[in-house]
Amino acid sequence: MKYICLIYADETQIPVPDSPAFSQMMSAYEAFNDEVRAAGVLVAGEPLEDTPTASTVSVRGGERIVTDGPFAETKEQLGGFYILDCRDLDEALDYAAKIPTATVGRVEVRPLMVLPGA
């Protein structure tokens, strides 16, 4: 079954690029990527740009409305995702706990919906 791991953290708590802490975090991500690739469970994964680059779209009364920024105003922002093809939820949760940002933020794990005929 495929699961999405949504990575949330306070952007102000993430190390700045070119700092030793950032290099250490990226090394941890590289190790995680190597592990899920070797295990054959990695389907996809990408980081996202910071929230100032986000736009939110809604349609009301047939009219498109675009708002700058993410939909929810929270202290933690969606920073990236992985899609993993795991045996079960327990395996997906085990991998989610290994995502480096889980130590400073949270990782939401949800099964992908399988639509008939899709």
mmCIF file of N, CA and C in Angstrom:
data_model
loop_
_atom_site.group_PDB
_atom_site.id
_atom_site.type_symbol
_atom_site.label_atom_id
_atom_site.label_comp_id
_atom_site.label_asym_id
_atom_site.label_seq_id
_atom_site.Cartn_x
_atom_site.Cartn_y
_atom_site.Cartn_z
ATOM 1 N N MET A 1 0.841 -1.169 0.000
ATOM 2 C CA MET A 1 0.000 0.000 0.000
ATOM 3 C C MET A 1 0.886 1.233 0.000
ATOM 4 N N LYS A 2 0.439 2.275 -0.698
ATOM 5 C CA LYS A 2 1.217 3.504 -0.767
ATOM 6 C C LYS A 2 0.758 4.481 0.310
ATOM 7 N N TYR A 3 1.752 5.121 0.934
ATOM 8 C CA TYR A 3 1.512 6.103 1.984
ATOM 9 C C TYR A 3 2.249 7.388 1.640
ATOM 10 N N ILE A 4 1.626 8.512 1.950
ATOM 11 C CA ILE A 4 2.322 9.784 1.809
ATOM 12 C C ILE A 4 2.775 10.222 3.187
ATOM 13 N N CYS A 5 3.998 10.686 3.255
ATOM 14 C CA CYS A 5 4.566 11.227 4.486
ATOM 15 C C CYS A 5 4.739 12.724 4.256
ATOM 16 N N LEU A 6 3.886 13.519 4.889
ATOM 17 C CA LEU A 6 3.914 14.973 4.743
ATOM 18 C C LEU A 6 4.767 15.546 5.866
ATOM 19 N N ILE A 7 5.788 16.297 5.504
ATOM 20 C CA ILE A 7 6.784 16.774 6.451
ATOM 21 C C ILE A 7 6.472 18.214 6.844
ATOM 22 N N TYR A 8 6.166 18.421 8.129
ATOM 23 C CA TYR A 8 5.833 19.749 8.646
ATOM 24 C C TYR A 8 6.875 20.197 9.655
ATOM 25 N N ALA A 9 7.248 21.459 9.573
ATOM 26 C CA ALA A 9 8.161 22.036 10.567
ATOM 27 C C ALA A 9 8.026 23.550 10.519
ATOM 28 N N ASP A 10 8.449 24.192 11.576
ATOM 29 C CA ASP A 10 8.512 25.647 11.631
ATOM 30 C C ASP A 10 9.710 26.066 10.777
ATOM 31 N N GLU A 11 9.451 26.791 9.688
ATOM 32 C CA GLU A 11 10.534 27.177 8.777
ATOM 33 C C GLU A 11 11.641 27.956 9.481
ATOM 34 N N THR A 12 11.302 28.657 10.544
ATOM 35 C CA THR A 12 12.327 29.434 11.253
ATOM 36 C C THR A 12 13.251 28.547 12.069
ATOM 37 N N GLN A 13 12.890 27.281 12.249
ATOM 38 C CA GLN A 13 13.700 26.353 13.034
ATOM 39 C C GLN A 13 14.597 25.461 12.172
ATOM 40 N N ILE A 14 14.453 25.566 10.855
ATOM 41 C CA ILE A 14 15.274 24.763 9.940
ATOM 42 C C ILE A 14 16.621 25.463 9.772
ATOM 43 N N PRO A 15 17.725 24.737 9.812
ATOM 44 C CA PRO A 15 19.039 25.379 9.651
ATOM 45 C C PRO A 15 19.159 26.125 8.322
ATOM 46 N N VAL A 16 19.905 27.205 8.328
ATOM 47 C CA VAL A 16 20.104 28.001 7.110
ATOM 48 C C VAL A 16 21.102 27.296 6.201
ATOM 49 N N PRO A 17 20.879 27.394 4.875
ATOM 50 C CA PRO A 17 21.824 26.783 3.927
ATOM 51 C C PRO A 17 23.254 27.275 4.185
ATOM 52 N N ASP A 18 24.193 26.426 3.875
ATOM 53 C CA ASP A 18 25.630 26.693 4.022
ATOM 54 C C ASP A 18 26.105 26.715 5.474
ATOM 55 N N SER A 19 25.234 26.367 6.415
ATOM 56 C CA SER A 19 25.669 26.259 7.814
ATOM 57 C C SER A 19 26.046 24.812 8.103
ATOM 58 N N PRO A 20 26.867 24.567 9.114
ATOM 59 C CA PRO A 20 27.201 23.183 9.480
ATOM 60 C C PRO A 20 25.952 22.373 9.844
ATOM 61 N N ALA A 21 24.986 22.994 10.513
ATOM 62 C CA ALA A 21 23.762 22.278 10.893
ATOM 63 C C ALA A 21 22.965 21.875 9.649
ATOM 64 N N PHE A 22 22.956 22.728 8.636
ATOM 65 C CA PHE A 22 22.249 22.406 7.390
ATOM 66 C C PHE A 22 22.933 21.228 6.691
ATOM 67 N N SER A 23 24.259 21.259 6.646
ATOM 68 C CA SER A 23 25.007 20.145 6.030
ATOM 69 C C SER A 23 24.732 18.838 6.747
ATOM 70 N N GLN A 24 24.659 18.894 8.075
ATOM 71 C CA GLN A 24 24.365 17.691 8.861
ATOM 72 C C GLN A 24 22.957 17.183 8.556
ATOM 73 N N MET A 25 21.976 18.106 8.456
ATOM 74 C CA MET A 25 20.609 17.705 8.144
ATOM 75 C C MET A 25 20.535 17.083 6.742
ATOM 76 N N MET A 26 21.230 17.689 5.781
ATOM 77 C CA MET A 26 21.198 17.157 4.419
ATOM 78 C C MET A 26 21.863 15.786 4.348
ATOM 79 N N SER A 27 22.907 15.575 5.121
ATOM 80 C CA SER A 27 23.535 14.250 5.174
ATOM 81 C C SER A 27 22.558 13.218 5.726
ATOM 82 N N ALA A 28 21.776 13.621 6.728
ATOM 83 C CA ALA A 28 20.773 12.709 7.291
ATOM 84 C C ALA A 28 19.701 12.394 6.253
ATOM 85 N N TYR A 29 19.291 13.393 5.463
ATOM 86 C CA TYR A 29 18.314 13.142 4.405
ATOM 87 C C TYR A 29 18.890 12.221 3.332
ATOM 88 N N GLU A 30 20.148 12.415 2.973
ATOM 89 C CA GLU A 30 20.772 11.543 1.980
ATOM 90 C C GLU A 30 20.794 10.094 2.480
ATOM 91 N N ALA A 31 21.087 9.904 3.755
ATOM 92 C CA ALA A 31 21.096 8.548 4.326
ATOM 93 C C ALA A 31 19.690 7.951 4.306
ATOM 94 N N PHE A 32 18.685 8.762 4.645
ATOM 95 C CA PHE A 32 17.298 8.272 4.603
ATOM 96 C C PHE A 32 16.916 7.904 3.169
ATOM 97 N N ASN A 33 17.242 8.783 2.212
ATOM 98 C CA ASN A 33 16.936 8.492 0.803
ATOM 99 C C ASN A 33 17.596 7.192 0.353
ATOM 100 N N ASP A 34 18.852 6.997 0.729
ATOM 101 C CA ASP A 34 19.552 5.756 0.376
ATOM 102 C C ASP A 34 18.839 4.543 0.970
ATOM 103 N N GLU A 35 18.385 4.672 2.233
ATOM 104 C CA GLU A 35 17.718 3.548 2.896
ATOM 105 C C GLU A 35 16.404 3.173 2.212
ATOM 106 N N VAL A 36 15.555 4.159 1.917
ATOM 107 C CA VAL A 36 14.254 3.820 1.312
ATOM 108 C C VAL A 36 14.402 3.378 -0.141
ATOM 109 N N ARG A 37 15.431 3.884 -0.830
ATOM 110 C CA ARG A 37 15.702 3.375 -2.188
ATOM 111 C C ARG A 37 16.150 1.917 -2.124
ATOM 112 N N ALA A 38 17.095 1.637 -1.240
ATOM 113 C CA ALA A 38 17.624 0.268 -1.107
ATOM 114 C C ALA A 38 16.530 -0.704 -0.692
ATOM 115 N N ALA A 39 15.589 -0.252 0.130
ATOM 116 C CA ALA A 39 14.490 -1.114 0.579
ATOM 117 C C ALA A 39 13.424 -1.282 -0.505
ATOM 118 N N GLY A 40 13.504 -0.474 -1.560
ATOM 119 C CA GLY A 40 12.534 -0.574 -2.654
ATOM 120 C C GLY A 40 11.177 0.018 -2.332
ATOM 121 N N VAL A 41 11.093 0.897 -1.322
ATOM 122 C CA VAL A 41 9.793 1.470 -0.952
ATOM 123 C C VAL A 41 9.605 2.898 -1.452
ATOM 124 N N LEU A 42 10.666 3.551 -1.920
ATOM 125 C CA LEU A 42 10.549 4.940 -2.372
ATOM 126 C C LEU A 42 9.812 5.012 -3.700
ATOM 127 N N VAL A 43 8.705 5.757 -3.713
ATOM 128 C CA VAL A 43 7.977 6.020 -4.952
ATOM 129 C C VAL A 43 8.329 7.424 -5.438
ATOM 130 N N ALA A 44 8.304 8.409 -4.534
ATOM 131 C CA ALA A 44 8.625 9.796 -4.875
ATOM 132 C C ALA A 44 8.927 10.552 -3.601
ATOM 133 N N GLY A 45 9.594 11.657 -3.745
ATOM 134 C CA GLY A 45 9.869 12.531 -2.619
ATOM 135 C C GLY A 45 10.497 13.809 -3.115
ATOM 136 N N GLU A 46 10.039 14.933 -2.599
ATOM 137 C CA GLU A 46 10.575 16.220 -3.010
ATOM 138 C C GLU A 46 10.447 17.220 -1.873
ATOM 139 N N PRO A 47 11.409 18.138 -1.756
ATOM 140 C CA PRO A 47 11.240 19.257 -0.831
ATOM 141 C C PRO A 47 10.416 20.343 -1.521
ATOM 142 N N LEU A 48 9.837 21.217 -0.725
ATOM 143 C CA LEU A 48 9.074 22.345 -1.255
ATOM 144 C C LEU A 48 9.817 23.638 -0.958
ATOM 145 N N GLU A 49 9.605 24.636 -1.797
ATOM 146 C CA GLU A 49 10.137 25.966 -1.518
ATOM 147 C C GLU A 49 9.413 26.521 -0.294
ATOM 148 N N ASP A 50 9.973 27.556 0.335
ATOM 149 C CA ASP A 50 9.367 28.150 1.526
ATOM 150 C C ASP A 50 7.987 28.729 1.224
ATOM 151 N N THR A 51 7.195 28.899 2.276
ATOM 152 C CA THR A 51 5.799 29.332 2.132
ATOM 153 C C THR A 51 5.589 30.663 1.412
ATOM 154 N N PRO A 52 6.527 31.622 1.442
ATOM 155 C CA PRO A 52 6.273 32.852 0.676
ATOM 156 C C PRO A 52 6.095 32.617 -0.834
ATOM 157 N N THR A 53 6.525 31.456 -1.341
ATOM 158 C CA THR A 53 6.365 31.169 -2.769
ATOM 159 C C THR A 53 5.027 30.506 -3.083
ATOM 160 N N ALA A 54 4.252 30.155 -2.040
ATOM 161 C CA ALA A 54 2.994 29.425 -2.228
ATOM 162 C C ALA A 54 1.863 30.341 -2.673
ATOM 163 N N SER A 55 0.934 29.776 -3.409
ATOM 164 C CA SER A 55 -0.333 30.414 -3.760
ATOM 165 C C SER A 55 -1.435 29.416 -3.469
ATOM 166 N N THR A 56 -2.568 29.915 -3.006
ATOM 167 C CA THR A 56 -3.716 29.062 -2.722
ATOM 168 C C THR A 56 -4.860 29.472 -3.632
ATOM 169 N N VAL A 57 -5.478 28.493 -4.284
ATOM 170 C CA VAL A 57 -6.560 28.739 -5.243
ATOM 171 C C VAL A 57 -7.863 28.177 -4.693
ATOM 172 N N SER A 58 -8.913 28.960 -4.820
ATOM 173 C CA SER A 58 -10.263 28.485 -4.530
ATOM 174 C C SER A 58 -11.174 29.021 -5.620
ATOM 175 N N VAL A 59 -12.328 28.400 -5.766
ATOM 176 C CA VAL A 59 -13.327 28.858 -6.732
ATOM 177 C C VAL A 59 -14.632 29.066 -5.983
ATOM 178 N N ARG A 60 -15.177 30.273 -6.067
ATOM 179 C CA ARG A 60 -16.447 30.618 -5.423
ATOM 180 C C ARG A 60 -17.327 31.304 -6.452
ATOM 181 N N GLY A 61 -18.518 30.753 -6.617
ATOM 182 C CA GLY A 61 -19.442 31.328 -7.596
ATOM 183 C C GLY A 61 -18.883 31.327 -8.999
ATOM 184 N N GLY A 62 -18.070 30.315 -9.311
ATOM 185 C CA GLY A 62 -17.482 30.213 -10.646
ATOM 186 C C GLY A 62 -16.280 31.117 -10.855
ATOM 187 N N GLU A 63 -15.879 31.856 -9.847
ATOM 188 C CA GLU A 63 -14.748 32.776 -9.974
ATOM 189 C C GLU A 63 -13.533 32.238 -9.226
ATOM 190 N N ARG A 64 -12.401 32.275 -9.911
ATOM 191 C CA ARG A 64 -11.144 31.833 -9.312
ATOM 192 C C ARG A 64 -10.606 32.918 -8.380
ATOM 193 N N ILE A 65 -10.239 32.505 -7.186
ATOM 194 C CA ILE A 65 -9.658 33.417 -6.207
ATOM 195 C C ILE A 65 -8.282 32.874 -5.848
ATOM 196 N N VAL A 66 -7.267 33.712 -5.984
ATOM 197 C CA VAL A 66 -5.897 33.314 -5.672
ATOM 198 C C VAL A 66 -5.421 34.146 -4.490
ATOM 199 N N THR A 67 -4.902 33.446 -3.479
ATOM 200 C CA THR A 67 -4.378 34.099 -2.288
ATOM 201 C C THR A 67 -2.905 33.770 -2.169
ATOM 202 N N ASP A 68 -2.094 34.748 -1.832
ATOM 203 C CA ASP A 68 -0.672 34.498 -1.604
ATOM 204 C C ASP A 68 -0.498 33.675 -0.343
ATOM 205 N N GLY A 69 0.408 32.729 -0.390
ATOM 206 C CA GLY A 69 0.732 31.939 0.787
ATOM 207 C C GLY A 69 -0.064 30.664 0.895
ATOM 208 N N PRO A 70 0.266 29.882 1.909
ATOM 209 C CA PRO A 70 -0.431 28.613 2.120
ATOM 210 C C PRO A 70 -1.826 28.841 2.689
ATOM 211 N N PHE A 71 -2.673 27.823 2.611
ATOM 212 C CA PHE A 71 -4.058 27.916 3.080
ATOM 213 C C PHE A 71 -4.138 28.120 4.580
ATOM 214 N N ALA A 72 -3.468 27.286 5.328
ATOM 215 C CA ALA A 72 -3.575 27.322 6.785
ATOM 216 C C ALA A 72 -2.509 28.231 7.377
ATOM 217 N N GLU A 73 -2.893 29.008 8.352
ATOM 218 C CA GLU A 73 -1.924 29.813 9.088
ATOM 219 C C GLU A 73 -1.568 29.045 10.351
ATOM 220 N N THR A 74 -0.404 28.449 10.323
ATOM 221 C CA THR A 74 0.042 27.630 11.447
ATOM 222 C C THR A 74 1.496 27.960 11.754
ATOM 223 N N LYS A 75 1.974 27.442 12.847
ATOM 224 C CA LYS A 75 3.380 27.631 13.191
ATOM 225 C C LYS A 75 4.276 26.683 12.409
ATOM 226 N N GLU A 76 3.706 25.572 11.932
ATOM 227 C CA GLU A 76 4.475 24.603 11.160
ATOM 228 C C GLU A 76 3.965 24.591 9.723
ATOM 229 N N GLN A 77 4.889 24.535 8.787
ATOM 230 C CA GLN A 77 4.542 24.570 7.379
ATOM 231 C C GLN A 77 4.919 23.255 6.708
ATOM 232 N N LEU A 78 4.173 22.930 5.653
ATOM 233 C CA LEU A 78 4.482 21.750 4.845
ATOM 234 C C LEU A 78 5.770 22.037 4.085
ATOM 235 N N GLY A 79 6.783 21.211 4.313
ATOM 236 C CA GLY A 79 8.086 21.459 3.708
ATOM 237 C C GLY A 79 8.498 20.455 2.655
ATOM 238 N N GLY A 80 7.781 19.347 2.561
ATOM 239 C CA GLY A 80 8.128 18.337 1.576
ATOM 240 C C GLY A 80 7.322 17.079 1.820
ATOM 241 N N PHE A 81 7.601 16.063 1.017
ATOM 242 C CA PHE A 81 6.833 14.827 1.135
ATOM 243 C C PHE A 81 7.636 13.654 0.602
ATOM 244 N N TYR A 82 7.234 12.495 1.020
ATOM 245 C CA TYR A 82 7.672 11.227 0.444
ATOM 246 C C TYR A 82 6.428 10.409 0.171
ATOM 247 N N ILE A 83 6.442 9.645 -0.896
ATOM 248 C CA ILE A 83 5.439 8.612 -1.118
ATOM 249 C C ILE A 83 6.192 7.291 -1.049
ATOM 250 N N LEU A 84 5.765 6.452 -0.111
ATOM 251 C CA LEU A 84 6.420 5.173 0.129
ATOM 252 C C LEU A 84 5.429 4.042 -0.092
ATOM 253 N N ASP A 85 5.879 2.978 -0.722
ATOM 254 C CA ASP A 85 5.054 1.797 -0.961
ATOM 255 C C ASP A 85 5.454 0.748 0.077
ATOM 256 N N CYS A 86 4.685 0.677 1.150
ATOM 257 C CA CYS A 86 5.026 -0.155 2.311
ATOM 258 C C CYS A 86 4.076 -1.329 2.468
ATOM 259 N N ARG A 87 4.514 -2.335 3.230
ATOM 260 C CA ARG A 87 3.682 -3.506 3.520
ATOM 261 C C ARG A 87 2.401 -3.103 4.238
ATOM 262 N N ASP A 88 2.569 -2.180 5.218
ATOM 263 C CA ASP A 88 1.443 -1.803 6.062
ATOM 264 C C ASP A 88 1.750 -0.478 6.756
ATOM 265 N N LEU A 89 0.800 0.002 7.538
ATOM 266 C CA LEU A 89 0.964 1.275 8.239
ATOM 267 C C LEU A 89 2.154 1.232 9.189
ATOM 268 N N ASP A 90 2.367 0.134 9.862
ATOM 269 C CA ASP A 90 3.488 0.050 10.804
ATOM 270 C C ASP A 90 4.819 0.310 10.111
ATOM 271 N N GLU A 91 5.006 -0.272 8.944
ATOM 272 C CA GLU A 91 6.255 -0.039 8.212
ATOM 273 C C GLU A 91 6.353 1.421 7.786
ATOM 274 N N ALA A 92 5.254 2.006 7.326
ATOM 275 C CA ALA A 92 5.260 3.413 6.922
ATOM 276 C C ALA A 92 5.606 4.314 8.106
ATOM 277 N N LEU A 93 5.059 4.008 9.282
ATOM 278 C CA LEU A 93 5.351 4.798 10.485
ATOM 279 C C LEU A 93 6.811 4.652 10.894
ATOM 280 N N ASP A 94 7.367 3.453 10.735
ATOM 281 C CA ASP A 94 8.783 3.255 11.052
ATOM 282 C C ASP A 94 9.669 4.130 10.170
ATOM 283 N N TYR A 95 9.364 4.171 8.864
ATOM 284 C CA TYR A 95 10.144 5.021 7.967
ATOM 285 C C TYR A 95 9.915 6.496 8.273
ATOM 286 N N ALA A 96 8.675 6.895 8.545
ATOM 287 C CA ALA A 96 8.378 8.303 8.846
ATOM 288 C C ALA A 96 9.191 8.786 10.036
ATOM 289 N N ALA A 97 9.376 7.938 11.024
ATOM 290 C CA ALA A 97 10.152 8.312 12.204
ATOM 291 C C ALA A 97 11.622 8.543 11.877
ATOM 292 N N LYS A 98 12.077 8.038 10.748
ATOM 293 C CA LYS A 98 13.476 8.208 10.337
ATOM 294 C C LYS A 98 13.688 9.461 9.483
ATOM 295 N N ILE A 99 12.627 10.136 9.082
ATOM 296 C CA ILE A 99 12.765 11.364 8.294
ATOM 297 C C ILE A 99 13.380 12.420 9.215
ATOM 298 N N PRO A 100 14.516 13.002 8.835
ATOM 299 C CA PRO A 100 15.245 13.880 9.746
ATOM 300 C C PRO A 100 14.421 15.015 10.357
ATOM 301 N N THR A 101 13.530 15.613 9.634
ATOM 302 C CA THR A 101 12.758 16.736 10.168
ATOM 303 C C THR A 101 11.791 16.301 11.258
ATOM 304 N N ALA A 102 11.541 15.009 11.396
ATOM 305 C CA ALA A 102 10.678 14.528 12.482
ATOM 306 C C ALA A 102 11.250 14.899 13.850
ATOM 307 N N THR A 103 12.550 15.179 13.922
ATOM 308 C CA THR A 103 13.165 15.536 15.203
ATOM 309 C C THR A 103 12.868 16.971 15.614
ATOM 310 N N VAL A 104 12.441 17.829 14.673
ATOM 311 C CA VAL A 104 12.121 19.229 15.001
ATOM 312 C C VAL A 104 10.701 19.604 14.607
ATOM 313 N N GLY A 105 10.031 18.729 13.868
ATOM 314 C CA GLY A 105 8.670 18.995 13.407
ATOM 315 C C GLY A 105 7.822 17.751 13.542
ATOM 316 N N ARG A 106 6.983 17.522 12.531
ATOM 317 C CA ARG A 106 6.092 16.361 12.532
ATOM 318 C C ARG A 106 5.998 15.789 11.122
ATOM 319 N N VAL A 107 5.685 14.504 11.055
ATOM 320 C CA VAL A 107 5.453 13.858 9.768
ATOM 321 C C VAL A 107 4.073 13.217 9.826
ATOM 322 N N GLU A 108 3.183 13.692 8.971
ATOM 323 C CA GLU A 108 1.838 13.114 8.875
ATOM 324 C C GLU A 108 1.885 11.971 7.874
ATOM 325 N N VAL A 109 1.365 10.820 8.265
ATOM 326 C CA VAL A 109 1.362 9.637 7.396
ATOM 327 C C VAL A 109 -0.075 9.300 7.060
ATOM 328 N N ARG A 110 -0.356 9.242 5.749
ATOM 329 C CA ARG A 110 -1.719 8.914 5.308
ATOM 330 C C ARG A 110 -1.653 7.963 4.129
ATOM 331 N N PRO A 111 -2.541 6.976 4.102
ATOM 332 C CA PRO A 111 -2.586 6.080 2.939
ATOM 333 C C PRO A 111 -3.136 6.841 1.737
ATOM 334 N N LEU A 112 -2.611 6.505 0.568
ATOM 335 C CA LEU A 112 -3.158 7.059 -0.669
ATOM 336 C C LEU A 112 -4.421 6.294 -1.021
ATOM 337 N N MET A 113 -5.437 6.994 -1.445
ATOM 338 C CA MET A 113 -6.696 6.374 -1.803
ATOM 339 C C MET A 113 -6.563 5.697 -3.171
ATOM 340 N N VAL A 114 -7.038 4.477 -3.254
ATOM 341 C CA VAL A 114 -7.044 3.746 -4.521
ATOM 342 C C VAL A 114 -8.449 3.881 -5.105
ATOM 343 N N LEU A 115 -8.544 4.546 -6.255
ATOM 344 C CA LEU A 115 -9.836 4.737 -6.901
ATOM 345 C C LEU A 115 -10.056 3.643 -7.932
ATOM 346 N N PRO A 116 -11.226 3.015 -7.905
ATOM 347 C CA PRO A 116 -11.512 1.975 -8.893
ATOM 348 C C PRO A 116 -11.437 2.537 -10.314
ATOM 349 N N GLY A 117 -10.759 1.811 -11.174
ATOM 350 C CA GLY A 117 -10.672 2.200 -12.576
ATOM 351 C C GLY A 117 -9.646 3.280 -12.857
ATOM 352 N N ALA A 118 -8.940 3.747 -11.831
ATOM 353 C CA ALA A 118 -7.958 4.805 -12.071
ATOM 354 C C ALA A 118 -6.601 4.220 -12.377
#
